[in-house]
């Protein structure tokens, strides 16, 4: 079964610092998709960034970037110039597609606090 | 992306009763999903709801407990039946827009007393 592991339950950094959240996953598939979602206290799940496994180039969205290491099955999220609004739970997620059916599998989350 | 709304946003219910949660999206989508997020936990997929077919349930979730309707391409409901305190969770719907990206509704916080 596919699993997603986030080894950092909580992290805390100062505003404007750079922070990296770790994620590893386990799959026997060769083509898949990885995502980072953010869940602020409002509980709204927000898609932050996505990465297709067949792409070697790491995805970037403004201050958010990933380090995708396919061989190591690692998918970390880097937040540059962190802001107070980045305070949230961050979930790494992996999508498996089997016979047209898709299932998004989430890690346990990392609670990130940005301090002023 | 898409604008997704859920009703109710929260509710407090007595054990043994049922609650129906509505999910509305502002565009037509093929695939809709229902998730449960227990307190302090991650999200777990309950079922996939495609219009025109029966919902597909994940292991550990059954139709009698979580019946789902999908009458059209913009709307779905999830019912939590015969509730117990263990059903206290946030329930979220999501839709796939393109390329396996899922966008989520704001969630329904359910407390069962």
mmCIF file of C-alpha atoms in Angstrom:
data_model
loop_
_atom_site.group_PDB
_atom_site.id
_atom_site.type_symbol
_atom_site.label_atom_id
_atom_site.label_comp_id
_atom_site.label_asym_id
_atom_site.label_seq_id
_atom_site.Cartn_x
_atom_site.Cartn_y
_atom_site.Cartn_z
ATOM 1 C CA UNK A 1 0.000 0.000 0.000
ATOM 2 C CA UNK A 2 1.133 3.514 -0.710
ATOM 3 C CA UNK A 3 2.115 5.493 2.345
ATOM 4 C CA UNK A 4 3.207 9.050 3.000
ATOM 5 C CA UNK A 5 5.383 9.930 5.979
ATOM 6 C CA UNK A 6 6.020 13.345 7.458
ATOM 7 C CA UNK A 7 8.608 12.999 10.189
ATOM 8 C CA UNK A 8 8.282 16.501 11.652
ATOM 9 C CA UNK A 9 5.088 16.883 13.699
ATOM 10 C CA UNK A 10 5.851 20.527 14.494
ATOM 11 C CA UNK A 11 8.205 23.246 13.322
ATOM 12 C CA UNK A 12 8.661 26.850 14.291
ATOM 13 C CA UNK A 13 10.690 29.597 12.598
ATOM 14 C CA UNK A 14 10.998 33.353 12.670
ATOM 15 C CA UNK A 15 9.336 35.510 10.074
ATOM 16 C CA UNK A 16 11.426 35.979 6.903
ATOM 17 C CA UNK A 17 13.415 32.798 7.516
ATOM 18 C CA UNK A 18 13.459 29.838 5.166
ATOM 19 C CA UNK A 19 11.976 26.546 6.321
ATOM 20 C CA UNK A 20 11.956 23.069 4.792
ATOM 21 C CA UNK A 21 9.293 20.477 5.515
ATOM 22 C CA UNK A 22 10.153 16.823 4.884
ATOM 23 C CA UNK A 23 8.065 14.133 3.240
ATOM 24 C CA UNK A 24 8.817 10.616 2.097
ATOM 25 C CA UNK A 25 6.518 8.225 0.327
ATOM 26 C CA UNK A 26 6.405 4.622 -0.668
ATOM 27 C CA UNK A 27 5.086 3.361 -3.973
ATOM 28 C CA UNK A 28 5.828 0.745 -6.582
ATOM 29 C CA UNK A 29 4.324 2.856 -9.368
ATOM 30 C CA UNK A 30 6.450 4.822 -11.797
ATOM 31 C CA UNK A 31 3.965 7.526 -12.717
ATOM 32 C CA UNK A 32 2.254 9.469 -9.974
ATOM 33 C CA UNK A 33 1.619 12.922 -8.612
ATOM 34 C CA UNK A 34 2.661 14.578 -5.383
ATOM 35 C CA UNK A 35 1.117 17.567 -3.657
ATOM 36 C CA UNK A 36 1.562 19.850 -0.707
ATOM 37 C CA UNK A 37 -1.592 21.186 0.912
ATOM 38 C CA UNK A 38 -1.871 23.880 3.551
ATOM 39 C CA UNK A 39 -4.599 23.928 6.206
ATOM 40 C CA UNK A 40 -4.705 27.166 8.240
ATOM 41 C CA UNK A 41 -6.813 27.435 11.396
ATOM 42 C CA UNK A 42 -9.804 28.215 9.201
ATOM 43 C CA UNK A 43 -9.514 24.492 8.228
ATOM 44 C CA UNK A 44 -9.733 25.267 4.490
ATOM 45 C CA UNK A 45 -7.447 22.909 2.580
ATOM 46 C CA UNK A 46 -5.411 24.904 0.074
ATOM 47 C CA UNK A 47 -3.324 23.376 -2.697
ATOM 48 C CA UNK A 48 0.162 24.836 -2.455
ATOM 49 C CA UNK A 49 2.145 23.016 -5.119
ATOM 50 C CA UNK A 50 2.162 19.867 -7.246
ATOM 51 C CA UNK A 51 4.851 17.718 -8.826
ATOM 52 C CA UNK A 52 4.487 15.147 -11.582
ATOM 53 C CA UNK A 53 6.798 12.184 -11.075
ATOM 54 C CA UNK A 54 7.836 12.130 -14.731
ATOM 55 C CA UNK A 55 9.184 15.683 -14.517
ATOM 56 C CA UNK A 56 12.757 16.031 -13.347
ATOM 57 C CA UNK A 57 12.489 19.769 -12.802
ATOM 58 C CA UNK A 58 11.381 20.751 -9.327
ATOM 59 C CA UNK A 59 8.110 22.670 -9.136
ATOM 60 C CA UNK A 60 8.090 26.274 -7.934
ATOM 61 C CA UNK A 61 5.213 28.568 -6.977
ATOM 62 C CA UNK A 62 6.389 31.980 -5.849
ATOM 63 C CA UNK A 63 7.958 31.482 -2.376
ATOM 64 C CA UNK A 64 7.208 27.771 -2.384
ATOM 65 C CA UNK A 65 9.431 25.190 -4.037
ATOM 66 C CA UNK A 66 9.968 21.470 -3.775
ATOM 67 C CA UNK A 67 12.981 19.206 -3.785
ATOM 68 C CA UNK A 68 11.807 16.067 -5.524
ATOM 69 C CA UNK A 69 14.187 13.118 -5.265
ATOM 70 C CA UNK A 70 12.464 10.278 -7.090
ATOM 71 C CA UNK A 71 15.026 7.590 -6.368
ATOM 72 C CA UNK A 72 14.959 8.409 -2.665
ATOM 73 C CA UNK A 73 11.144 8.835 -2.733
ATOM 74 C CA UNK A 74 11.514 12.181 -1.061
ATOM 75 C CA UNK A 75 9.410 15.302 -1.643
ATOM 76 C CA UNK A 76 10.300 18.216 0.617
ATOM 77 C CA UNK A 77 8.715 21.679 0.615
ATOM 78 C CA UNK A 78 10.797 24.822 1.011
ATOM 79 C CA UNK A 79 9.162 28.065 2.046
ATOM 80 C CA UNK A 80 11.325 31.112 1.472
ATOM 81 C CA UNK A 81 10.893 34.484 3.175
ATOM 82 C CA UNK A 82 8.278 32.984 5.491
ATOM 83 C CA UNK A 83 5.305 35.124 6.451
ATOM 84 C CA UNK A 84 2.917 35.070 9.387
ATOM 85 C CA UNK A 85 0.180 33.890 7.047
ATOM 86 C CA UNK A 86 2.165 30.739 6.351
ATOM 87 C CA UNK A 87 1.258 29.483 9.819
ATOM 88 C CA UNK A 88 -0.759 26.316 9.182
ATOM 89 C CA UNK A 89 -0.758 22.539 9.059
ATOM 90 C CA UNK A 90 1.019 21.316 5.958
ATOM 91 C CA UNK A 91 0.113 17.981 4.449
ATOM 92 C CA UNK A 92 2.116 16.081 1.891
ATOM 93 C CA UNK A 93 -0.092 13.956 -0.361
ATOM 94 C CA UNK A 94 0.365 11.300 -2.987
ATOM 95 C CA UNK A 95 -2.177 10.305 -5.565
ATOM 96 C CA UNK A 96 -2.481 6.801 -6.868
ATOM 97 C CA UNK A 97 -4.560 6.004 -9.926
ATOM 98 C CA UNK A 98 -5.728 2.421 -10.317
ATOM 99 C CA UNK A 99 -7.980 1.492 -13.243
ATOM 100 C CA UNK A 100 -9.194 5.043 -13.547
ATOM 101 C CA UNK A 101 -9.983 5.406 -9.851
ATOM 102 C CA UNK A 102 -7.883 7.873 -7.935
ATOM 103 C CA UNK A 103 -7.117 8.072 -4.253
ATOM 104 C CA UNK A 104 -5.310 10.902 -2.526
ATOM 105 C CA UNK A 105 -3.262 9.630 0.409
ATOM 106 C CA UNK A 106 -2.141 12.161 2.997
ATOM 107 C CA UNK A 107 0.731 12.230 5.428
ATOM 108 C CA UNK A 108 0.116 13.004 9.081
ATOM 109 C CA UNK A 109 0.960 16.663 8.675
ATOM 110 C CA UNK A 110 3.482 19.160 10.008
ATOM 111 C CA UNK A 111 2.277 22.031 12.145
ATOM 112 C CA UNK A 112 4.270 25.093 11.088
ATOM 113 C CA UNK A 113 4.333 28.241 13.193
ATOM 114 C CA UNK A 114 5.841 31.474 11.906
ATOM 115 C CA UNK A 115 6.820 33.754 14.776
ATOM 116 C CA UNK A 116 6.992 37.556 14.465
ATOM 117 C CA UNK B 1 -9.663 26.230 -9.457
ATOM 118 C CA UNK B 2 -13.296 26.119 -8.300
ATOM 119 C CA UNK B 3 -15.531 27.631 -5.657
ATOM 120 C CA UNK B 4 -16.842 24.911 -3.378
ATOM 121 C CA UNK B 5 -19.335 25.428 -0.594
ATOM 122 C CA UNK B 6 -20.527 23.113 2.130
ATOM 123 C CA UNK B 7 -23.580 23.227 4.340
ATOM 124 C CA UNK B 8 -23.742 23.240 7.272
ATOM 125 C CA UNK B 9 -20.391 24.658 8.316
ATOM 126 C CA UNK B 10 -20.815 23.085 11.731
ATOM 127 C CA UNK B 11 -23.394 21.222 13.756
ATOM 128 C CA UNK B 12 -23.881 19.609 17.114
ATOM 129 C CA UNK B 13 -25.987 16.468 16.989
ATOM 130 C CA UNK B 14 -27.241 13.875 19.415
ATOM 131 C CA UNK B 15 -26.152 10.274 19.164
ATOM 132 C CA UNK B 16 -28.440 8.069 17.153
ATOM 133 C CA UNK B 17 -29.486 10.825 14.765
ATOM 134 C CA UNK B 18 -28.364 11.491 11.184
ATOM 135 C CA UNK B 19 -26.909 14.551 9.479
ATOM 136 C CA UNK B 20 -26.770 15.289 5.763
ATOM 137 C CA UNK B 21 -23.917 17.453 4.523
ATOM 138 C CA UNK B 22 -24.231 19.245 1.195
ATOM 139 C CA UNK B 23 -21.426 20.072 -1.209
ATOM 140 C CA UNK B 24 -21.947 22.515 -4.074
ATOM 141 C CA UNK B 25 -19.382 23.460 -6.732
ATOM 142 C CA UNK B 26 -19.634 26.372 -9.166
ATOM 143 C CA UNK B 27 -18.710 24.337 -12.243
ATOM 144 C CA UNK B 28 -19.478 20.899 -13.593
ATOM 145 C CA UNK B 29 -17.079 18.244 -12.387
ATOM 146 C CA UNK B 30 -16.959 14.533 -12.937
ATOM 147 C CA UNK B 31 -15.288 13.378 -9.760
ATOM 148 C CA UNK B 32 -16.197 14.429 -6.241
ATOM 149 C CA UNK B 33 -14.732 13.024 -3.059
ATOM 150 C CA UNK B 34 -15.656 12.920 0.601
ATOM 151 C CA UNK B 35 -13.041 12.908 3.366
ATOM 152 C CA UNK B 36 -13.072 12.646 7.129
ATOM 153 C CA UNK B 37 -10.588 14.442 9.362
ATOM 154 C CA UNK B 38 -10.747 13.251 12.930
ATOM 155 C CA UNK B 39 -9.544 15.644 15.658
ATOM 156 C CA UNK B 40 -5.839 16.329 15.321
ATOM 157 C CA UNK B 41 -5.515 13.840 12.473
ATOM 158 C CA UNK B 42 -4.937 13.808 8.763
ATOM 159 C CA UNK B 43 -7.567 13.342 6.063
ATOM 160 C CA UNK B 44 -8.960 9.935 5.159
ATOM 161 C CA UNK B 45 -10.929 9.280 1.998
ATOM 162 C CA UNK B 46 -14.440 8.004 2.677
ATOM 163 C CA UNK B 47 -15.701 7.562 -0.868
ATOM 164 C CA UNK B 48 -15.571 8.743 -4.446
ATOM 165 C CA UNK B 49 -18.822 9.995 -5.948
ATOM 166 C CA UNK B 50 -19.177 10.107 -9.711
ATOM 167 C CA UNK B 51 -22.358 11.352 -11.294
ATOM 168 C CA UNK B 52 -24.479 8.584 -12.724
ATOM 169 C CA UNK B 53 -22.905 5.751 -10.774
ATOM 170 C CA UNK B 54 -22.848 4.361 -7.278
ATOM 171 C CA UNK B 55 -20.311 5.822 -4.904
ATOM 172 C CA UNK B 56 -17.149 3.811 -4.336
ATOM 173 C CA UNK B 57 -16.305 3.379 -0.665
ATOM 174 C CA UNK B 58 -12.892 2.915 0.878
ATOM 175 C CA UNK B 59 -12.081 0.115 3.259
ATOM 176 C CA UNK B 60 -13.630 0.784 6.646
ATOM 177 C CA UNK B 61 -16.514 2.873 5.304
ATOM 178 C CA UNK B 62 -19.889 1.416 4.341
ATOM 179 C CA UNK B 63 -22.883 2.756 2.481
ATOM 180 C CA UNK B 64 -25.316 2.109 5.335
ATOM 181 C CA UNK B 65 -23.316 4.405 7.592
ATOM 182 C CA UNK B 66 -22.299 7.013 5.000
ATOM 183 C CA UNK B 67 -24.847 7.087 2.161
ATOM 184 C CA UNK B 68 -23.874 9.448 -0.635
ATOM 185 C CA UNK B 69 -25.912 11.020 -3.394
ATOM 186 C CA UNK B 70 -24.638 12.611 -6.604
ATOM 187 C CA UNK B 71 -27.674 13.822 -8.526
ATOM 188 C CA UNK B 72 -25.799 16.080 -10.963
ATOM 189 C CA UNK B 73 -22.368 17.377 -11.915
ATOM 190 C CA UNK B 74 -22.319 20.236 -9.387
ATOM 191 C CA UNK B 75 -23.786 18.743 -6.213
ATOM 192 C CA UNK B 76 -23.343 15.888 -3.754
ATOM 193 C CA UNK B 77 -24.501 14.974 -0.277
ATOM 194 C CA UNK B 78 -22.982 12.828 2.438
ATOM 195 C CA UNK B 79 -25.154 11.530 5.259
ATOM 196 C CA UNK B 80 -23.659 10.420 8.547
ATOM 197 C CA UNK B 81 -26.187 7.935 9.923
ATOM 198 C CA UNK B 82 -26.911 6.705 13.428
ATOM 199 C CA UNK B 83 -24.195 8.935 14.809
ATOM 200 C CA UNK B 84 -22.010 8.189 17.798
ATOM 201 C CA UNK B 85 -19.397 10.409 19.483
ATOM 202 C CA UNK B 86 -16.713 8.632 17.412
ATOM 203 C CA UNK B 87 -18.193 10.318 14.324
ATOM 204 C CA UNK B 88 -17.174 13.737 15.640
ATOM 205 C CA UNK B 89 -14.891 14.998 12.888
ATOM 206 C CA UNK B 90 -14.491 17.499 10.118
ATOM 207 C CA UNK B 91 -16.036 16.248 6.886
ATOM 208 C CA UNK B 92 -14.684 17.722 3.660
ATOM 209 C CA UNK B 93 -15.700 17.366 0.065
ATOM 210 C CA UNK B 94 -13.316 17.888 -2.813
ATOM 211 C CA UNK B 95 -13.476 17.972 -6.583
ATOM 212 C CA UNK B 96 -10.970 17.131 -9.252
ATOM 213 C CA UNK B 97 -10.536 20.015 -11.649
ATOM 214 C CA UNK B 98 -7.690 18.878 -13.891
ATOM 215 C CA UNK B 99 -4.578 16.788 -13.805
ATOM 216 C CA UNK B 100 -5.530 15.004 -10.611
ATOM 217 C CA UNK B 101 -5.575 18.266 -8.641
ATOM 218 C CA UNK B 102 -8.227 18.221 -5.950
ATOM 219 C CA UNK B 103 -9.781 21.347 -4.503
ATOM 220 C CA UNK B 104 -11.535 21.253 -1.183
ATOM 221 C CA UNK B 105 -14.614 22.755 0.354
ATOM 222 C CA UNK B 106 -14.387 24.590 3.686
ATOM 223 C CA UNK B 107 -15.445 21.527 5.662
ATOM 224 C CA UNK B 108 -18.248 20.704 8.085
ATOM 225 C CA UNK B 109 -17.336 20.386 11.738
ATOM 226 C CA UNK B 110 -19.560 17.771 13.351
ATOM 227 C CA UNK B 111 -19.799 17.227 17.084
ATOM 228 C CA UNK B 112 -21.842 14.302 18.378
ATOM 229 C CA UNK B 113 -22.956 14.390 21.992
#
